[in-house]
mmCIF file of C-alpha atoms in Angstrom:
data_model
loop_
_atom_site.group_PDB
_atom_site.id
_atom_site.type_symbol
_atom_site.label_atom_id
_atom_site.label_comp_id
_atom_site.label_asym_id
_atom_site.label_seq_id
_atom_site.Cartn_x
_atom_site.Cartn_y
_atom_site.Cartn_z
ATOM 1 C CA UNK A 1 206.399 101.525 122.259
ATOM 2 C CA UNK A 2 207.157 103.042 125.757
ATOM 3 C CA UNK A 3 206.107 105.879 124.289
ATOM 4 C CA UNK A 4 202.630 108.275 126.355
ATOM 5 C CA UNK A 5 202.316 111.704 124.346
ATOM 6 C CA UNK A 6 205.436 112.185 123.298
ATOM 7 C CA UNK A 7 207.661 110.753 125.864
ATOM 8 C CA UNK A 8 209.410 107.479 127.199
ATOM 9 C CA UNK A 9 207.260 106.682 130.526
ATOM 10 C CA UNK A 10 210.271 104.381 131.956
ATOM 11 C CA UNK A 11 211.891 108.037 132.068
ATOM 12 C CA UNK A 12 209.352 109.864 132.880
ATOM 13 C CA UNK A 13 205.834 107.956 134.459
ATOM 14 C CA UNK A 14 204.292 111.063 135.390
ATOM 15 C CA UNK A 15 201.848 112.292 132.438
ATOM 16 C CA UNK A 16 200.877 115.186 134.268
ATOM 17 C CA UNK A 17 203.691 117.294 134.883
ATOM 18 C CA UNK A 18 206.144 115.216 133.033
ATOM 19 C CA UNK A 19 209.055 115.437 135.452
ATOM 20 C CA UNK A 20 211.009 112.020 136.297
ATOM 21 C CA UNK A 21 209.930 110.754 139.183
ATOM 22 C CA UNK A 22 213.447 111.431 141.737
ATOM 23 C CA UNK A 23 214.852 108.188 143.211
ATOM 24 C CA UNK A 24 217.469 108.820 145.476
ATOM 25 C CA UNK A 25 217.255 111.384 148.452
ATOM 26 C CA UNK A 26 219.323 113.474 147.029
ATOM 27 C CA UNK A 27 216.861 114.204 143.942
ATOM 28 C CA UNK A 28 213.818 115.043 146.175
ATOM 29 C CA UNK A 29 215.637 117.328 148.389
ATOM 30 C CA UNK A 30 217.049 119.216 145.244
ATOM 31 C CA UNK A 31 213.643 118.975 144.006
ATOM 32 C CA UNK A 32 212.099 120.318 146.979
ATOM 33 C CA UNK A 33 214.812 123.582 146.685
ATOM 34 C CA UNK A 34 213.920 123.816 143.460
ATOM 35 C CA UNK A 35 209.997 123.938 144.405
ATOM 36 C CA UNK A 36 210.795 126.173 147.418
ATOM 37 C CA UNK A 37 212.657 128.724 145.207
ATOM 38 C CA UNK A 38 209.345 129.426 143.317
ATOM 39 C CA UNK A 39 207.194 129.769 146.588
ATOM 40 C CA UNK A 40 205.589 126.091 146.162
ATOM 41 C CA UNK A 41 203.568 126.645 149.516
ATOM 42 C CA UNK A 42 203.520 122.583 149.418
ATOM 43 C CA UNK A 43 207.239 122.198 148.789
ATOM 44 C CA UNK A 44 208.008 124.275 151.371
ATOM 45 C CA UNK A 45 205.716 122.656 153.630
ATOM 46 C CA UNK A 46 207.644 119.649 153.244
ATOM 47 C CA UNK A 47 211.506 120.930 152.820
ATOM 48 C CA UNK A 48 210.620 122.058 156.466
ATOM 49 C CA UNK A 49 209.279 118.833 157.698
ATOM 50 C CA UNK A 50 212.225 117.304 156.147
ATOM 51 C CA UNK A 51 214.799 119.527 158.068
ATOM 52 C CA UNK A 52 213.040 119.463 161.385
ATOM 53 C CA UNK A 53 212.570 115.386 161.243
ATOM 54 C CA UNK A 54 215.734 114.726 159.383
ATOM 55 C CA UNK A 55 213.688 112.651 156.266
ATOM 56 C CA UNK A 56 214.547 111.856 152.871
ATOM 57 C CA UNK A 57 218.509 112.103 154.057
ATOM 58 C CA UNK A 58 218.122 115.800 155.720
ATOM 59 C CA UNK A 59 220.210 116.607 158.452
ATOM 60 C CA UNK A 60 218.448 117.653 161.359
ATOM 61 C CA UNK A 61 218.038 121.519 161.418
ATOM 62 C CA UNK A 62 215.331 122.787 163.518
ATOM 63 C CA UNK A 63 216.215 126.118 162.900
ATOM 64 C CA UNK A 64 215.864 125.854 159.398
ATOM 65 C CA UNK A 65 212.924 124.221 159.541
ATOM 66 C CA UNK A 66 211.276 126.932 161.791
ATOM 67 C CA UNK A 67 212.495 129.892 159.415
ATOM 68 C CA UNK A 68 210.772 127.457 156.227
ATOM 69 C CA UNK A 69 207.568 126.843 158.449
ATOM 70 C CA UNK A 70 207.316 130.998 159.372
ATOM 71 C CA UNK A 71 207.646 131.760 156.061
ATOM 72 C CA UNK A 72 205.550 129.019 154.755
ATOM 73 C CA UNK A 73 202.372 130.388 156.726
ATOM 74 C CA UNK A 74 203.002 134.153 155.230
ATOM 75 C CA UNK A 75 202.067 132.368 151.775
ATOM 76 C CA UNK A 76 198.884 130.916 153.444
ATOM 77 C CA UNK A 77 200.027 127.310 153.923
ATOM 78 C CA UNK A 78 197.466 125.403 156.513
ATOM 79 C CA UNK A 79 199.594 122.771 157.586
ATOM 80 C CA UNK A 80 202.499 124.995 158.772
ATOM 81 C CA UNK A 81 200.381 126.746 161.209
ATOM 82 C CA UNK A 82 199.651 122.917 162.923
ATOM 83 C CA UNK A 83 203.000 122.770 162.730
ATOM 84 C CA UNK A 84 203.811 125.342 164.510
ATOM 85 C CA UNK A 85 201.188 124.755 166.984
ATOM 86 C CA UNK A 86 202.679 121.601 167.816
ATOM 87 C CA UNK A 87 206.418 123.192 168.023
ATOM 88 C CA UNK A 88 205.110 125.801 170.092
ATOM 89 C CA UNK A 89 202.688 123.277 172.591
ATOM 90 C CA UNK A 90 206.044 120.968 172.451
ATOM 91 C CA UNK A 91 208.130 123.386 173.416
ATOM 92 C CA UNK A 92 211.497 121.531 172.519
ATOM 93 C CA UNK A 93 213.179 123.905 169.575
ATOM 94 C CA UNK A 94 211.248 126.945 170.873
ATOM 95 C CA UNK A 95 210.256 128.446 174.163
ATOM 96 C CA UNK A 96 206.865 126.652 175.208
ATOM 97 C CA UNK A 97 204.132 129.312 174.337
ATOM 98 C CA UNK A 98 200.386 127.711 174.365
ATOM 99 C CA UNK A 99 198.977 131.174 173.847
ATOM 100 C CA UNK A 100 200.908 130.933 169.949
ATOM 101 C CA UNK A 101 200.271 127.207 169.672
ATOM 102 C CA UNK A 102 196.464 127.905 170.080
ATOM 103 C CA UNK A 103 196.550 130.865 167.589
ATOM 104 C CA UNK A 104 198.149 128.489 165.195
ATOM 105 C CA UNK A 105 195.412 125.968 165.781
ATOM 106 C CA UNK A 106 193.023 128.165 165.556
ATOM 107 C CA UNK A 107 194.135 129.027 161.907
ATOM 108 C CA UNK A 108 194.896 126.049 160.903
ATOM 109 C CA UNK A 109 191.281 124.872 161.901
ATOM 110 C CA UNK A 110 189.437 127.489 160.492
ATOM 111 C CA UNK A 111 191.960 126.610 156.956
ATOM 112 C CA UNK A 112 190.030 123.418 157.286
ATOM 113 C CA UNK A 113 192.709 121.015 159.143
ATOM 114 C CA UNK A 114 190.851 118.013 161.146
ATOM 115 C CA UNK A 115 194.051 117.288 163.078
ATOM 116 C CA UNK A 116 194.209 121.020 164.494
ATOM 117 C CA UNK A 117 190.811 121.114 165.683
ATOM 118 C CA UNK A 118 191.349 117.736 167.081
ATOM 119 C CA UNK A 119 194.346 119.331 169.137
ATOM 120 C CA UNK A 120 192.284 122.353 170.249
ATOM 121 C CA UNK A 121 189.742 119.818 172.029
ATOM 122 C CA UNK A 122 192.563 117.894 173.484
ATOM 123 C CA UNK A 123 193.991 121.281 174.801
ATOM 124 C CA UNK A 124 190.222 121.887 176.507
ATOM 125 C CA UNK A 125 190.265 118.549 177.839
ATOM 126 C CA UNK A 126 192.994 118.776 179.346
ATOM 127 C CA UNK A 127 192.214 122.144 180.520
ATOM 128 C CA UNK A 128 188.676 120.468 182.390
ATOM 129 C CA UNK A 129 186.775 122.032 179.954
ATOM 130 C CA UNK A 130 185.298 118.779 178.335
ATOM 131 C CA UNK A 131 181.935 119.967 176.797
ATOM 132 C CA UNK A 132 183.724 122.302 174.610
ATOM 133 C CA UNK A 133 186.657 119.946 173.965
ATOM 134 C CA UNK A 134 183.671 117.693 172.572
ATOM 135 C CA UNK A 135 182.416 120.381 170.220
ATOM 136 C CA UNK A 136 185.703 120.555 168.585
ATOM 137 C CA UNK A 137 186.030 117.072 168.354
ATOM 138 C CA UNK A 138 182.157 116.926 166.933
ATOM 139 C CA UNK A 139 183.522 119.030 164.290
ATOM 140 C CA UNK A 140 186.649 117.035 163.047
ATOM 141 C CA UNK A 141 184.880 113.992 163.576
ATOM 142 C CA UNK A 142 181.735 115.190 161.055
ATOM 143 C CA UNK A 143 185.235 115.390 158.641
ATOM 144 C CA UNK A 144 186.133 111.625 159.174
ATOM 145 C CA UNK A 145 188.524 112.101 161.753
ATOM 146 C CA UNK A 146 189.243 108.843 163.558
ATOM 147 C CA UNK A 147 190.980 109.813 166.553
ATOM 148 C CA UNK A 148 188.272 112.614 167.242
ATOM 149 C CA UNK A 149 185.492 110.314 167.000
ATOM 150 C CA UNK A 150 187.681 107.934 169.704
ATOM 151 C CA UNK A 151 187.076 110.688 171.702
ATOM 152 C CA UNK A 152 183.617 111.773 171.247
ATOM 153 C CA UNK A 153 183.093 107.690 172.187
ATOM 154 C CA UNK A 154 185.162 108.152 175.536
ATOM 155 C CA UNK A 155 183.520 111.513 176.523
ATOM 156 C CA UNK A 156 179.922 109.090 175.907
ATOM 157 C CA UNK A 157 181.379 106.927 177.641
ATOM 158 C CA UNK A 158 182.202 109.872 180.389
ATOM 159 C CA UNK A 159 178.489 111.174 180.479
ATOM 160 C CA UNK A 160 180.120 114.121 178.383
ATOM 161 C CA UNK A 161 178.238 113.598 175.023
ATOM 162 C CA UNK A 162 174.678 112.471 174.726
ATOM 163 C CA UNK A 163 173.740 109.004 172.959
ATOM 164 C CA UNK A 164 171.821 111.421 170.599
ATOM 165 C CA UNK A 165 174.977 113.392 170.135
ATOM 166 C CA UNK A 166 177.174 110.249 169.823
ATOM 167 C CA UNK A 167 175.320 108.541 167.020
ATOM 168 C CA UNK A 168 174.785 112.138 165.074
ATOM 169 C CA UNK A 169 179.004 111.937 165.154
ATOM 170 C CA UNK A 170 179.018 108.298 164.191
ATOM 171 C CA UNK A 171 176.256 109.085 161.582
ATOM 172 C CA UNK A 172 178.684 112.069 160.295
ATOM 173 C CA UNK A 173 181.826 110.426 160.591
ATOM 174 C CA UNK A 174 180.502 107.435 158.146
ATOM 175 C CA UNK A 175 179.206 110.087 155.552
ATOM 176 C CA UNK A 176 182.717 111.838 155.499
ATOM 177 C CA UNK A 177 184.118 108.709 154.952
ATOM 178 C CA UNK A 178 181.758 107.445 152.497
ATOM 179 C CA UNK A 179 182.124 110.513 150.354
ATOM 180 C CA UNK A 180 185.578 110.169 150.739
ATOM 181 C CA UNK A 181 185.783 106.966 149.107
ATOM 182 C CA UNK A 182 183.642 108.060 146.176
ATOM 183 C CA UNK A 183 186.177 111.211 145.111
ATOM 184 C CA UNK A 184 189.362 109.083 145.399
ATOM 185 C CA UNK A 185 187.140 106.961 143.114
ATOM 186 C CA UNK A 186 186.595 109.472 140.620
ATOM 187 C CA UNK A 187 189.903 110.681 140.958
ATOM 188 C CA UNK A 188 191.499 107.451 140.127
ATOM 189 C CA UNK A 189 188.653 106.609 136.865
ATOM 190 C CA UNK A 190 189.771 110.308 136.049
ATOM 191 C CA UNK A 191 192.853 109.894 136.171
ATOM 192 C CA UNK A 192 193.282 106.229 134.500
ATOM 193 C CA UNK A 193 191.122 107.864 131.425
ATOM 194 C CA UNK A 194 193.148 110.560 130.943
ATOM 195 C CA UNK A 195 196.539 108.241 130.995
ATOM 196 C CA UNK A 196 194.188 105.998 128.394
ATOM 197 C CA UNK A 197 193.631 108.422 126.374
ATOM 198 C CA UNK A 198 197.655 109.645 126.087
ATOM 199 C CA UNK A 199 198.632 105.838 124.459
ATOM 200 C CA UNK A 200 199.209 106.188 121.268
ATOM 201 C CA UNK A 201 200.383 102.317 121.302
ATOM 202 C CA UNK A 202 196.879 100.142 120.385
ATOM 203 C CA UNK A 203 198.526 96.976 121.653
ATOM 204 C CA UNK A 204 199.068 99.265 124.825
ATOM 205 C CA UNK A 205 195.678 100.627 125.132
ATOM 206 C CA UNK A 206 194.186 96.753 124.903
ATOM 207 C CA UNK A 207 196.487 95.623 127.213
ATOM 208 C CA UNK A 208 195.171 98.482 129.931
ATOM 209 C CA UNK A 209 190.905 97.956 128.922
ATOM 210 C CA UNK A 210 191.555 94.479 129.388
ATOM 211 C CA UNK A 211 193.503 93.896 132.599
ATOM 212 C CA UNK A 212 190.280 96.066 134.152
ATOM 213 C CA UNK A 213 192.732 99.319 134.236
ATOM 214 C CA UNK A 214 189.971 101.584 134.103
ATOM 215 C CA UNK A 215 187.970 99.802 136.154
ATOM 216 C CA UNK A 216 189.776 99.233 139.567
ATOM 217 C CA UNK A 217 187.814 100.372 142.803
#
């Protein structure tokens, strides 16, 4: 029938929030405004990405961008303060303040963001201070960071870490990983049940229990 609870899913695929999926550029910018106008924190995340790297058809406006970004991080958004870490550390749209690009890290690290604390140990290594570089990149790496556990290996490879160290990282970084795996897993067989469960069409339902719908890894 087309039809999942209600609606046609050629129109509308999503059968969680039931808007159409946009398809042009010009539909996910409006419905990024439209997101940003009711303080999506995640919309407005990414309305500012798309202004400062000119995506999705944007023109470039880094001023824009920076105004979305500060005001962004007021409603507690993680990934704007990395973002402004790395405008302020960059230096190119605003004055070149590490003092404010550290802050930003700091926050955003704390908020839980792998790639911030992996910039915090790049700023100490760069800085000379390599044994507490390593701790922050022990840290992201125990979250399944790749590029921090590249660097725990090269500080090993420096004398900087300990083998002892170096395979507790390794032993870490595999168990972030692994779990990983297992909740996009259970997201997905959640997920597939609950679309299962929305056909009202039998031939439908067949069709999806017997291609192994429920089932994929």
């Amino acid at each position: 029938s087309g039809k999942v609870a209600g609606y046609d899913v050629n129109k509308c695929p999503c059968p969680f929030c039931r808007q159409p999926v946009p398809k042009t550029n010009k539909e996910v910018l409006n419905l990024l405004r439209k997101r940003v106008k009711v303080k999506d924190v995640n919309a407005m995340h990414t309305l500012a990405c798309q202004y400062y790297y000119g995506g999705n058809g944007a023109t470039r406006d880094a001023d824009k961008a920076l105004g979305i970004f500060l005001s962004a991080i007021k409603l507690g958004s993680i990934e704007s303060h990395f973002a402004l870490g790395n405008i302020y550390r960059q230096g190119q749209i605003v004055t070149k303040d590490m003092p404010k690009a550290i802050k930003h890290y700091e926050i955003a690290a704390m908020g839980g963001s792998d790639n911030a604390r992996h910039s915090l140990g790049s700023i100490e290594g760069q800085a000379g201070n390599f044994h507490r570089a390593m701790r922050h990149y022990m840290i992201s790496a125990s979250a399944g960071h790749d590029p921090s556990l590249m660097s725990i290996r090269k500080g090993f490879e420096c004398k900087f870490v300990t083998k002892g160290d170096y395979a507790k990282a390794l032993r870490a970084h595999k168990d972030a990983k692994d779990e990983a795996k297992s909740e996009s897993r259970d997201f997905i067989a959640a997920n597939h049940a609950r679309s299962l469960q929305a056909v009202d069409d039998p031939t439908k339902k067949a069709h999806m229990l017997n291609s192994g719908f429920l089932h994929r890894k």
